[in-house]
Coordinates of C-alpha atoms and ligand atoms in Angstrom, one line a residue:
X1 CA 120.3 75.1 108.7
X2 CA 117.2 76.3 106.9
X3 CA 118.2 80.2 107.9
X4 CA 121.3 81.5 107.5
X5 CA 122.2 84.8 109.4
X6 CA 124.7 86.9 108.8
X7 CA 124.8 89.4 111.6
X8 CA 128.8 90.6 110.9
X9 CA 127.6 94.4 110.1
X10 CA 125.4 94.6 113.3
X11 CA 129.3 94.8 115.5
X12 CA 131.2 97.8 115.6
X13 CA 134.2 96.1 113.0
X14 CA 131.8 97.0 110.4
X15 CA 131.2 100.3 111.3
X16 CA 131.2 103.0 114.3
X17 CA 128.0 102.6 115.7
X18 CA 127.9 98.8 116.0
X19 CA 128.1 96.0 119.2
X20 CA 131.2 95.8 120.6
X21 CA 132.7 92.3 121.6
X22 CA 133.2 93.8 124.9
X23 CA 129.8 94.4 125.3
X24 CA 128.4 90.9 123.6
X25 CA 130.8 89.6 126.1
X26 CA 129.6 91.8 129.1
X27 CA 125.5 90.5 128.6
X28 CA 126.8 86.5 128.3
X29 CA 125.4 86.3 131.9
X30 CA 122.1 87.5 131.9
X31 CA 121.8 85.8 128.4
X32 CA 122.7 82.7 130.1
X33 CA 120.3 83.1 132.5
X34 CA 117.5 84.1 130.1
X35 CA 118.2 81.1 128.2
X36 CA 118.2 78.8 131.7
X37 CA 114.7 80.3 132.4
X38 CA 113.5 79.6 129.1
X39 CA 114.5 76.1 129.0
X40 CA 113.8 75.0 132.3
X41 CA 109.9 76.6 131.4
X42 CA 110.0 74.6 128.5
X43 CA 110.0 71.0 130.4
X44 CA 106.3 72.0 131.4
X45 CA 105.7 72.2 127.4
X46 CA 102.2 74.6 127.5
X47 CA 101.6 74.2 131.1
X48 CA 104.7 76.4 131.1
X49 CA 104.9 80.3 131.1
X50 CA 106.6 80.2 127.9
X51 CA 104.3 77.5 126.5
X52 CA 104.2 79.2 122.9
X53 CA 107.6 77.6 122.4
X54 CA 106.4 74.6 122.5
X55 CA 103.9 74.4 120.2
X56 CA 106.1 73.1 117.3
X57 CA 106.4 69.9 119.4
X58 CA 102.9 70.0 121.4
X59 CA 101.2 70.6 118.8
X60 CA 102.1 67.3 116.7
X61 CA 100.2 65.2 118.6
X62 CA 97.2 67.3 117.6
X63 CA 97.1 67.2 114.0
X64 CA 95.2 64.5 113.3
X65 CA 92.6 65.9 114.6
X66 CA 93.4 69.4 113.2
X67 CA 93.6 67.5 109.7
X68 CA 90.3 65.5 110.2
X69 CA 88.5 69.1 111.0
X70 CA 89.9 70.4 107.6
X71 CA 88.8 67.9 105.7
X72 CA 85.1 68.3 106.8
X73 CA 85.5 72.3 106.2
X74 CA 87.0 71.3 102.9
X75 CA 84.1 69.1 101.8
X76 CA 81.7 71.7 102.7
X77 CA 82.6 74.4 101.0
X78 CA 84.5 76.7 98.4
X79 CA 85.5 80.1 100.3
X80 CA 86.3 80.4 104.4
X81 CA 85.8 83.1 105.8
X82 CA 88.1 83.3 108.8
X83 CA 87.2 86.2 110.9
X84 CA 89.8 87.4 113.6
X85 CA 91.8 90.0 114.4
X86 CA 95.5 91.1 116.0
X87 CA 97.4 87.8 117.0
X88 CA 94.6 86.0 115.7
X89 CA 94.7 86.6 112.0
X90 CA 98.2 88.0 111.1
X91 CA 100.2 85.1 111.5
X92 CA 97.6 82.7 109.6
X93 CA 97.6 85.3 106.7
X94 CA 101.5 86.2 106.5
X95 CA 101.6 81.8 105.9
X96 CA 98.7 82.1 103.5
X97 CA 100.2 85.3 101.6
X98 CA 104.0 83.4 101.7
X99 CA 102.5 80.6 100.2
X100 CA 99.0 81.3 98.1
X101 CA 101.2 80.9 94.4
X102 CA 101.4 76.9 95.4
X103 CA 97.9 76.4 97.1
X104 CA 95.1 74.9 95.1
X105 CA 92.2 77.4 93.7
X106 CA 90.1 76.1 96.3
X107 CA 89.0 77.2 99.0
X108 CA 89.9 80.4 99.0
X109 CA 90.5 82.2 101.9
X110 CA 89.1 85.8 102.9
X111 CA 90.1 87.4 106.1
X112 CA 87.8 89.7 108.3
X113 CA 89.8 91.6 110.5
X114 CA 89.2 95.8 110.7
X115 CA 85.6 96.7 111.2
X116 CA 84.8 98.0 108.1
X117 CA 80.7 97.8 107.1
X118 CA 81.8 98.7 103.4
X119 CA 84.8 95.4 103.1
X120 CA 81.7 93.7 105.0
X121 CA 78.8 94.1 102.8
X122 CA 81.0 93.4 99.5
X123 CA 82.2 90.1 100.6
X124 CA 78.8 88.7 101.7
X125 CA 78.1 90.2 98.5
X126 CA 80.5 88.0 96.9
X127 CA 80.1 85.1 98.4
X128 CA 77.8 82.0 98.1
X129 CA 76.2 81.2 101.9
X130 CA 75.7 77.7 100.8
X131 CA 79.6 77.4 100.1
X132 CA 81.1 79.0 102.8
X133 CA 82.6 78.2 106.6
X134 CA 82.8 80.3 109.2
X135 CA 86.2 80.1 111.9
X136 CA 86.1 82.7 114.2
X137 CA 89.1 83.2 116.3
X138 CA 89.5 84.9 119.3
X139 CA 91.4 83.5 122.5
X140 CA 89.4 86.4 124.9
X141 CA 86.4 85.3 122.9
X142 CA 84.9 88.8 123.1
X143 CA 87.1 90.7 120.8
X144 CA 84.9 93.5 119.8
X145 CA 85.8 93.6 116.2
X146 CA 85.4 90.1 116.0
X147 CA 82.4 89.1 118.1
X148 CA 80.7 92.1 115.8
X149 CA 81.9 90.7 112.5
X150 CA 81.5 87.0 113.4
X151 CA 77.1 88.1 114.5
X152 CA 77.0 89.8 111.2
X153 CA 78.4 87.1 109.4
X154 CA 76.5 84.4 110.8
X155 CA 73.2 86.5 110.5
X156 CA 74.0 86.4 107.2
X157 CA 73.9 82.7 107.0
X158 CA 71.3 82.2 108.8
X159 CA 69.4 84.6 106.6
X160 CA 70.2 82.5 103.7
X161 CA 69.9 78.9 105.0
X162 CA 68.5 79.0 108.0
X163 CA 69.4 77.8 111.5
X164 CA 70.5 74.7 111.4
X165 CA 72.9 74.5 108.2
X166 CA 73.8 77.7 109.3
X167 CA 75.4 75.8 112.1
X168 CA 77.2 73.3 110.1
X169 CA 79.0 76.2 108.6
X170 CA 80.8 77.6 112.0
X171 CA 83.6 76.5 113.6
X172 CA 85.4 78.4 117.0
X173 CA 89.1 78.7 117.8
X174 CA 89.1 79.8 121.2
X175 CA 90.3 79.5 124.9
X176 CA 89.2 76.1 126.4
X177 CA 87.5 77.2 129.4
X178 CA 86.3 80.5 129.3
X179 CA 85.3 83.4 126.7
X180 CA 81.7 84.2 125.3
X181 CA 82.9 82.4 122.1
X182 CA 83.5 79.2 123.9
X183 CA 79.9 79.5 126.0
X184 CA 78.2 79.9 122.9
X185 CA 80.0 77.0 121.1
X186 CA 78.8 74.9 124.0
X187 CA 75.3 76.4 123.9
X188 CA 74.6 76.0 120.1
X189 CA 77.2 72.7 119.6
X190 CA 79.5 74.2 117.3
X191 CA 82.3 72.6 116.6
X192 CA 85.7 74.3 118.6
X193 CA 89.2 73.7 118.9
X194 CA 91.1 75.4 122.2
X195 CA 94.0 78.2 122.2
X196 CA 96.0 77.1 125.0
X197 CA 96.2 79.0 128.5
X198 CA 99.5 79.9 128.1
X199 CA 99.4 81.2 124.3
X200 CA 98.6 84.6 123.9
X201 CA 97.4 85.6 120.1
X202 CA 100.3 86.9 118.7
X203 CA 102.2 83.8 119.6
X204 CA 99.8 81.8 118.5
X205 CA 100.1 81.4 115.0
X206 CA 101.2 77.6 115.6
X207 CA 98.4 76.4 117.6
X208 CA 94.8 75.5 116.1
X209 CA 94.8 79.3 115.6
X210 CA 96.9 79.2 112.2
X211 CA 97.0 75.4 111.9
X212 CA 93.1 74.7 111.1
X213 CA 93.0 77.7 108.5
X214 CA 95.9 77.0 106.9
X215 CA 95.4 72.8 106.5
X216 CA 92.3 73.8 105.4
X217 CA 93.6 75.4 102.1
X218 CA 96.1 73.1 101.6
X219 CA 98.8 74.0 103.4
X220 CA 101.5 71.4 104.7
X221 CA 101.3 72.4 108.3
X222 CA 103.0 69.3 109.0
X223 CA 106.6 70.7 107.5
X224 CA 105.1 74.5 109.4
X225 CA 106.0 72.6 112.7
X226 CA 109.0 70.6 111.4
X227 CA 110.2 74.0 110.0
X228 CA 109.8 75.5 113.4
X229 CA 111.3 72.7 115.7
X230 CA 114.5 72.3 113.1
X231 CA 115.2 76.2 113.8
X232 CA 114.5 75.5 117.8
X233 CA 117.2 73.4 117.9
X234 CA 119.7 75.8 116.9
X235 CA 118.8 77.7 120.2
X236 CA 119.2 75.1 122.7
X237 CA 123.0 76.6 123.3
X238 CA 123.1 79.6 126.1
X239 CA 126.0 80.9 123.5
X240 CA 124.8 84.0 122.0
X241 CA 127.5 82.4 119.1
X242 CA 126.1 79.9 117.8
X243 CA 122.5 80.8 119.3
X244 CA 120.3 83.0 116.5
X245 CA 117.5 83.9 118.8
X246 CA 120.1 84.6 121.4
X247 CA 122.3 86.6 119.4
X248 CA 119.3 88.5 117.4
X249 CA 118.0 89.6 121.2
X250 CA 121.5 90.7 122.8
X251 CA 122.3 92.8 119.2
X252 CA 118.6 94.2 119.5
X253 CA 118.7 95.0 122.9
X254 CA 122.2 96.8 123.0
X255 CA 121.8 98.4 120.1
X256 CA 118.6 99.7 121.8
X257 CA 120.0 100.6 125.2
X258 CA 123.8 101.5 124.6
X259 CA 123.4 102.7 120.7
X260 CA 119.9 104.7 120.4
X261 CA 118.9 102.5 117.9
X262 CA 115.6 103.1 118.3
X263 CA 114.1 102.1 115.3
X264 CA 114.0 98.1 113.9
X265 CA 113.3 98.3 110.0
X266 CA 112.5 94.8 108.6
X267 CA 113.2 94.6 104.5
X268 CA 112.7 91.7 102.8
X269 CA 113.5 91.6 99.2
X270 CA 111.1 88.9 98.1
X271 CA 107.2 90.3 98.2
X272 CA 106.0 87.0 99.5
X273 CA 106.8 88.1 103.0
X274 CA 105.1 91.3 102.6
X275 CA 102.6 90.1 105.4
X276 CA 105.3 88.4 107.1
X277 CA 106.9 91.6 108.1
X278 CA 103.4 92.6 109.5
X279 CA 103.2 89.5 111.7
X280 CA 106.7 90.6 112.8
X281 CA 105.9 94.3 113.8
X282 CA 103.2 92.9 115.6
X283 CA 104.7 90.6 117.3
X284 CA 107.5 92.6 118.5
X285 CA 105.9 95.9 119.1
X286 CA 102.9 94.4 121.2
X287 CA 105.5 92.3 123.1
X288 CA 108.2 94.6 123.8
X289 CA 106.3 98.4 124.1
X290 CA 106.6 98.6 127.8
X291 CA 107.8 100.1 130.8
X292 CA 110.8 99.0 132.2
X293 CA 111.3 98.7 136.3
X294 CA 113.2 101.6 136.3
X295 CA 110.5 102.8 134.4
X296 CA 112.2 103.2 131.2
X297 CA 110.8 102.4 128.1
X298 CA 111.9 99.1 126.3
X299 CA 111.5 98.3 122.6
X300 CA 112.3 99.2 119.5
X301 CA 109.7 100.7 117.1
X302 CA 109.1 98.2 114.4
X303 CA 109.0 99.2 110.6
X304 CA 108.3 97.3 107.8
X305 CA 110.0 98.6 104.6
X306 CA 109.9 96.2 101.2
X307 CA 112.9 95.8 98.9
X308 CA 113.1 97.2 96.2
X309 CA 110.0 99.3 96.4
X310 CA 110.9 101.2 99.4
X311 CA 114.2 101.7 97.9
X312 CA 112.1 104.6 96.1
X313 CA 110.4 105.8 99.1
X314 CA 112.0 105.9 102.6
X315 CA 115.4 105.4 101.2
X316 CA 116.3 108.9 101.4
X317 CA 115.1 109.3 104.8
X318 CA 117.4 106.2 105.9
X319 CA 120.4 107.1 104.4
X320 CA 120.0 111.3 105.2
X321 CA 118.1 111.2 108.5
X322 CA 118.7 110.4 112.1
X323 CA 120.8 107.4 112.7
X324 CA 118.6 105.7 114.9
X325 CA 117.7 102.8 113.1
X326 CA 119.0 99.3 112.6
X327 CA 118.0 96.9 109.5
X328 CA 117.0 93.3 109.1
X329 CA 116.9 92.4 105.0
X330 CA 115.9 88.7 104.5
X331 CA 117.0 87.5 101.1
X332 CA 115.9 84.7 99.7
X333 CA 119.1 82.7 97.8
X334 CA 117.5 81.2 94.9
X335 CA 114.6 82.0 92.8
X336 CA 112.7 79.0 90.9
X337 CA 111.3 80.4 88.6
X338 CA 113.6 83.0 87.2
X339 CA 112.6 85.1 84.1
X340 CA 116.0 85.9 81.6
X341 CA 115.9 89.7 80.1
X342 CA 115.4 90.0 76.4
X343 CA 117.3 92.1 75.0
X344 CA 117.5 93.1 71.0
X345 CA 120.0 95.2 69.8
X346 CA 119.0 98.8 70.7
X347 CA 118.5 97.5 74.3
X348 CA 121.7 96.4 74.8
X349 CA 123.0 99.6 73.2
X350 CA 120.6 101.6 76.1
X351 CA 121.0 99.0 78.9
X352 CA 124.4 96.9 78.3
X353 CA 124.7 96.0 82.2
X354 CA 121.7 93.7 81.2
X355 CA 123.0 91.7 79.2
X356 CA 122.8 87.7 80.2
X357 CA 121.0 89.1 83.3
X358 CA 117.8 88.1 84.6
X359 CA 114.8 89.3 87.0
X360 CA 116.7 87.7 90.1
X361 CA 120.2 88.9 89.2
X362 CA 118.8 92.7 89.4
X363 CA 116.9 92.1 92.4
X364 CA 120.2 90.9 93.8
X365 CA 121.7 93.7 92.8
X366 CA 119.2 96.6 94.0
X367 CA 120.0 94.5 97.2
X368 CA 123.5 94.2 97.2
X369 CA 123.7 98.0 96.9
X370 CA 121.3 99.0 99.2
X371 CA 122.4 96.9 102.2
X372 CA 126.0 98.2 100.8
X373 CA 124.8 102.2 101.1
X374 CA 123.2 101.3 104.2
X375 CA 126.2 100.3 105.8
X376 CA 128.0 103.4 104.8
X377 CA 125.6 105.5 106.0
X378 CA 126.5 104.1 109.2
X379 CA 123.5 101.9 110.1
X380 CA 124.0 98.4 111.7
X381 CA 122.1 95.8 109.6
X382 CA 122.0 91.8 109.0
X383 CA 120.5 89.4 106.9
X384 CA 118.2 86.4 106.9
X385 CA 119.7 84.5 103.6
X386 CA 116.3 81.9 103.3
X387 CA 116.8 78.9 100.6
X388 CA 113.2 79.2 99.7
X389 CA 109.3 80.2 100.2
X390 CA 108.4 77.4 101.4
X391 CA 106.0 76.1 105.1
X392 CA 109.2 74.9 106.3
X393 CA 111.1 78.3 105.8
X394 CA 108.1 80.0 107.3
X395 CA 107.9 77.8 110.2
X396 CA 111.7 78.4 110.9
X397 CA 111.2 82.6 110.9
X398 CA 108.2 82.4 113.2
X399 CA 109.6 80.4 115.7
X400 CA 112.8 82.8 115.4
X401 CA 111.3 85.9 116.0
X402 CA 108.9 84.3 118.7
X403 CA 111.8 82.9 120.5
X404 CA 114.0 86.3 120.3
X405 CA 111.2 88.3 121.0
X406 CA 110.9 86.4 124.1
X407 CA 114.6 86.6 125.1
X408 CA 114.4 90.2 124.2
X409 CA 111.8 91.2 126.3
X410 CA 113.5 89.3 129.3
X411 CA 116.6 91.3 129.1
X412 CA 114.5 94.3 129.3
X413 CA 113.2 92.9 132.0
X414 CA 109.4 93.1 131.0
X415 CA 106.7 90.8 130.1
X416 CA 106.7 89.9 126.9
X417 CA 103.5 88.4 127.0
X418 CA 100.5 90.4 128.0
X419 CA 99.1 93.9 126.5
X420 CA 98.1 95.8 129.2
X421 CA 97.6 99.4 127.3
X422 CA 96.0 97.7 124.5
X423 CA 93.6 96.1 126.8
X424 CA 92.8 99.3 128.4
X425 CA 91.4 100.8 125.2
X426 CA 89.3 98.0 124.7
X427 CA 87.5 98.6 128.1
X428 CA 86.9 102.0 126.7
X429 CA 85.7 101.2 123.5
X430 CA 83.2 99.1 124.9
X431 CA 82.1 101.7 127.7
X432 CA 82.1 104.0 124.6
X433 CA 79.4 102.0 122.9
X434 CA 77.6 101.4 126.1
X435 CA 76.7 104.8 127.0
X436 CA 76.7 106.4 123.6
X437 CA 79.1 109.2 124.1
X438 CA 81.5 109.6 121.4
X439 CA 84.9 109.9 121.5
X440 CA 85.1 113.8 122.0
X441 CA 83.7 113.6 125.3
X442 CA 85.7 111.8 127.2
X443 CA 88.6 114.3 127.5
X444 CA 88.5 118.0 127.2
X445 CA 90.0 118.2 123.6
X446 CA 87.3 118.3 121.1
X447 CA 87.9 116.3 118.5
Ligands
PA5_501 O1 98.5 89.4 120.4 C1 97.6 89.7 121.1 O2 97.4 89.2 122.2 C2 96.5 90.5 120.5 O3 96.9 91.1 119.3 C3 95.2 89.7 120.2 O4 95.5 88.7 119.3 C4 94.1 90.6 119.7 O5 93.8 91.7 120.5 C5 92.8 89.8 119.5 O6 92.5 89.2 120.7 P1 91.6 87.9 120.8 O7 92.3 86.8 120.2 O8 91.4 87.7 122.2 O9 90.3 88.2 120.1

């Protein structure tokens, strides 16, 4: 297994506030039925509900053609731009962050995502309009943040070489049907690939969505999938045992509902899954913030925390505050390129625990002790132990936390999939914009 999970100080035999076997064994039926549901969907592959799951196997057949696009972007320039935002750019940047150390110089990547004129102008600024591509991503294709960004951006191409090779330089990642993106590919013959129907943007980072970015700076998107489908067969039991996803949503969920564990800190001791951890509080907060039927809220708040810099930051707070929270720290196992710590004489003298150490040992130890105080303070936690940084490793956590935050939202009994509030204030900002008014106006509080 790439993963390995060790989940022992989430249950109550490592400490007072943990998950009982009782209650593991109390929620085996609805997690039996959860799992039923979400493999009978599966048979439809993405005609199904649950069609995100299946893009590690779905999406094989499409590579070529994901690959072919690449190489043409590739050939035609030396910086992509890739302009999205959400679900549509978080998952393709935590791969590209993980994995930018072993990626060729070129072409670099540059993500558009908040709208800020000032990030906007200095990157046009920077950039060579005869050397760059355009992929704008948007499954709604009218994102506001987006659709704004991707007219500025390709005015700015135009501007420099005109019409027509501004053209060659765009390509859309949308939904295959509808969308103003995907009427305006089919008006000006850009070059597209689809989002499916049934994949929403923050599962969609296995689709076109993250593939085409990704092959197109050289990474092995190939092993992504593999990565993915290796770690979906470890969830084909209904056995919350020997089930991660199943087991990661029954702990989450109790400890939500029976333990006010409210709070879901994500701590990674390795900074090349700083934007990992984004993709995850996405991911889970956008899926799981919602009412319940009995009109109780469901979810955990996610946090993202990093090891060992947080260590000197919200440390404190864990260890002192409420005990509302539970921990995830993924640790990765081996480090290839370790760094030994030189030590003359008057260092040893000042620092003798160092000696024969190295950069890994003491970031194995700063971990060791804080999952080790954590537990004291009384604070279920487990770990992700990964073997590497590597597109298989990554393939294998995305399709883990997809998969539980699918199964965890089912418990609850919600949809995991849609966004209705955050939709909602996109209709507003729009009718903000549309009739001038500004924000104050439209409640009685004055800004
Ligand atoms: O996960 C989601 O559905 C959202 O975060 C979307 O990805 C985000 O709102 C952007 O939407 P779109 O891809 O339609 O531009």
């Amino acid at each position: 297994m790439t993963l390995t999970l060790r989940t022992a100080r989430m249950y109550r035999d490592a400490g007072p506030t943990g998950v009982s076997a009782a209650e593991m064994a109390g929620l085996a039926a609805p997690l039996a039925a959860i799992h039923q549901t979400v493999a009978d969907d599966l048979r439809h592959g993405l005609e199904g509900r649950f069609g995100c799951l299946s893009l590690p196997d779905t999406m094989t057949a499409s590579l070529p053609a994901i690959q072919a696009m690449a190489d043409t972007i590739r050939g035609r320039c030396r910086d992509v731009v890739v302009i999205g935002i959400g679900g549509s750019s978080l998952g393709t940047k935590a791969v590209w962050h993980a994995l930018k150390g072993d990626l060729p110089p070129q072409p670099r990547i540059h993500f558009v995502e908040n709208t800020d004129p000032y990030d906007l102008h200095r990157l046009c600024a920077q950039l060579n309009a005869r050397d760059t591509a355009l992929i704008c991503v948007s499954k709604s294709g009218g994102t506001l943040e987006t659709v704004v960004q991707y007219l500025a951006l390709r005015d700015w191409l135009v501007q420099h070489l005109g019409a027509e090779a501004a053209r060659s330089r765009q390509w859309i990642i949308t939904d295959p049907d509808g969308g103003w993106l995907r009427s305006l590919a089919q008006r000006e013959n850009l070059p597209t690939l689809p989002i499916p129907a049934s994949v929403g943007g923050r599962y969609s980072v296995l689709s076109a969505v993250g593939l085409l970015p990704l092959a197109v700076i050289g990474v092995d998107v190939e092993a992504l999938l593999a990565g993915a489908r290796a770690q979906a067969r470890h969830c084909r039991t209904a056995d919350a045992a020997s089930n991660p996803a199943l087991e990661m949503a029954a702990l989450s969920y109790l400890l939500d509902t029976a333990h006010g564990k409210r709070i879901a800190i994500m701590m990674p001791y390795v900074n090349r899954l700083r934007l990992f951890v984004d993709w995850y509080c996405q991911l889970w907060a956008e899926s799981l913030g919602k009412l319940r039927e009995n009109a109780e809220p469901a979810g955990t708040l996610p946090v993202r925390a990093m090891g060992a810099v947080d260590q000197h930051s919200q440390l404190q707070m864990y260890l002192e505050s409420r005990t509302d929270k539970m921990f995830t720290f993924i640790e990765l196992v081996h480090w290839d390129h370790d760094l030994a710590i030189p030590l003359g004489p008057e260092e040893t003298e000042a620092y003798p625990h160092l000696a024969h150490k190295t950069v890994a040992d003491v970031i194995d130890a700063e971990f060791r002790a804080t999952r080790e105080v954590i537990t004291q303070a009384g604070h279920p936690n487990m770990t992700i132990e990964i073997p590497a940084v590597d597109a298989a490793v990554l393939g294998a956590l995305i399709d883990l936390y997809e998969r539980t935050t699918v199964y965890t939202g089912l418990l609850y009994g919600i949809n995991p999939l849609d966004q209705p509030s955050v939709e909602k204030g996109k209709a507003i900002a729009v009718s903000v914009l549309g009739t001038n008014r500004r924000l104050a106006d439209l409640s009685d509080v004055e800004a």
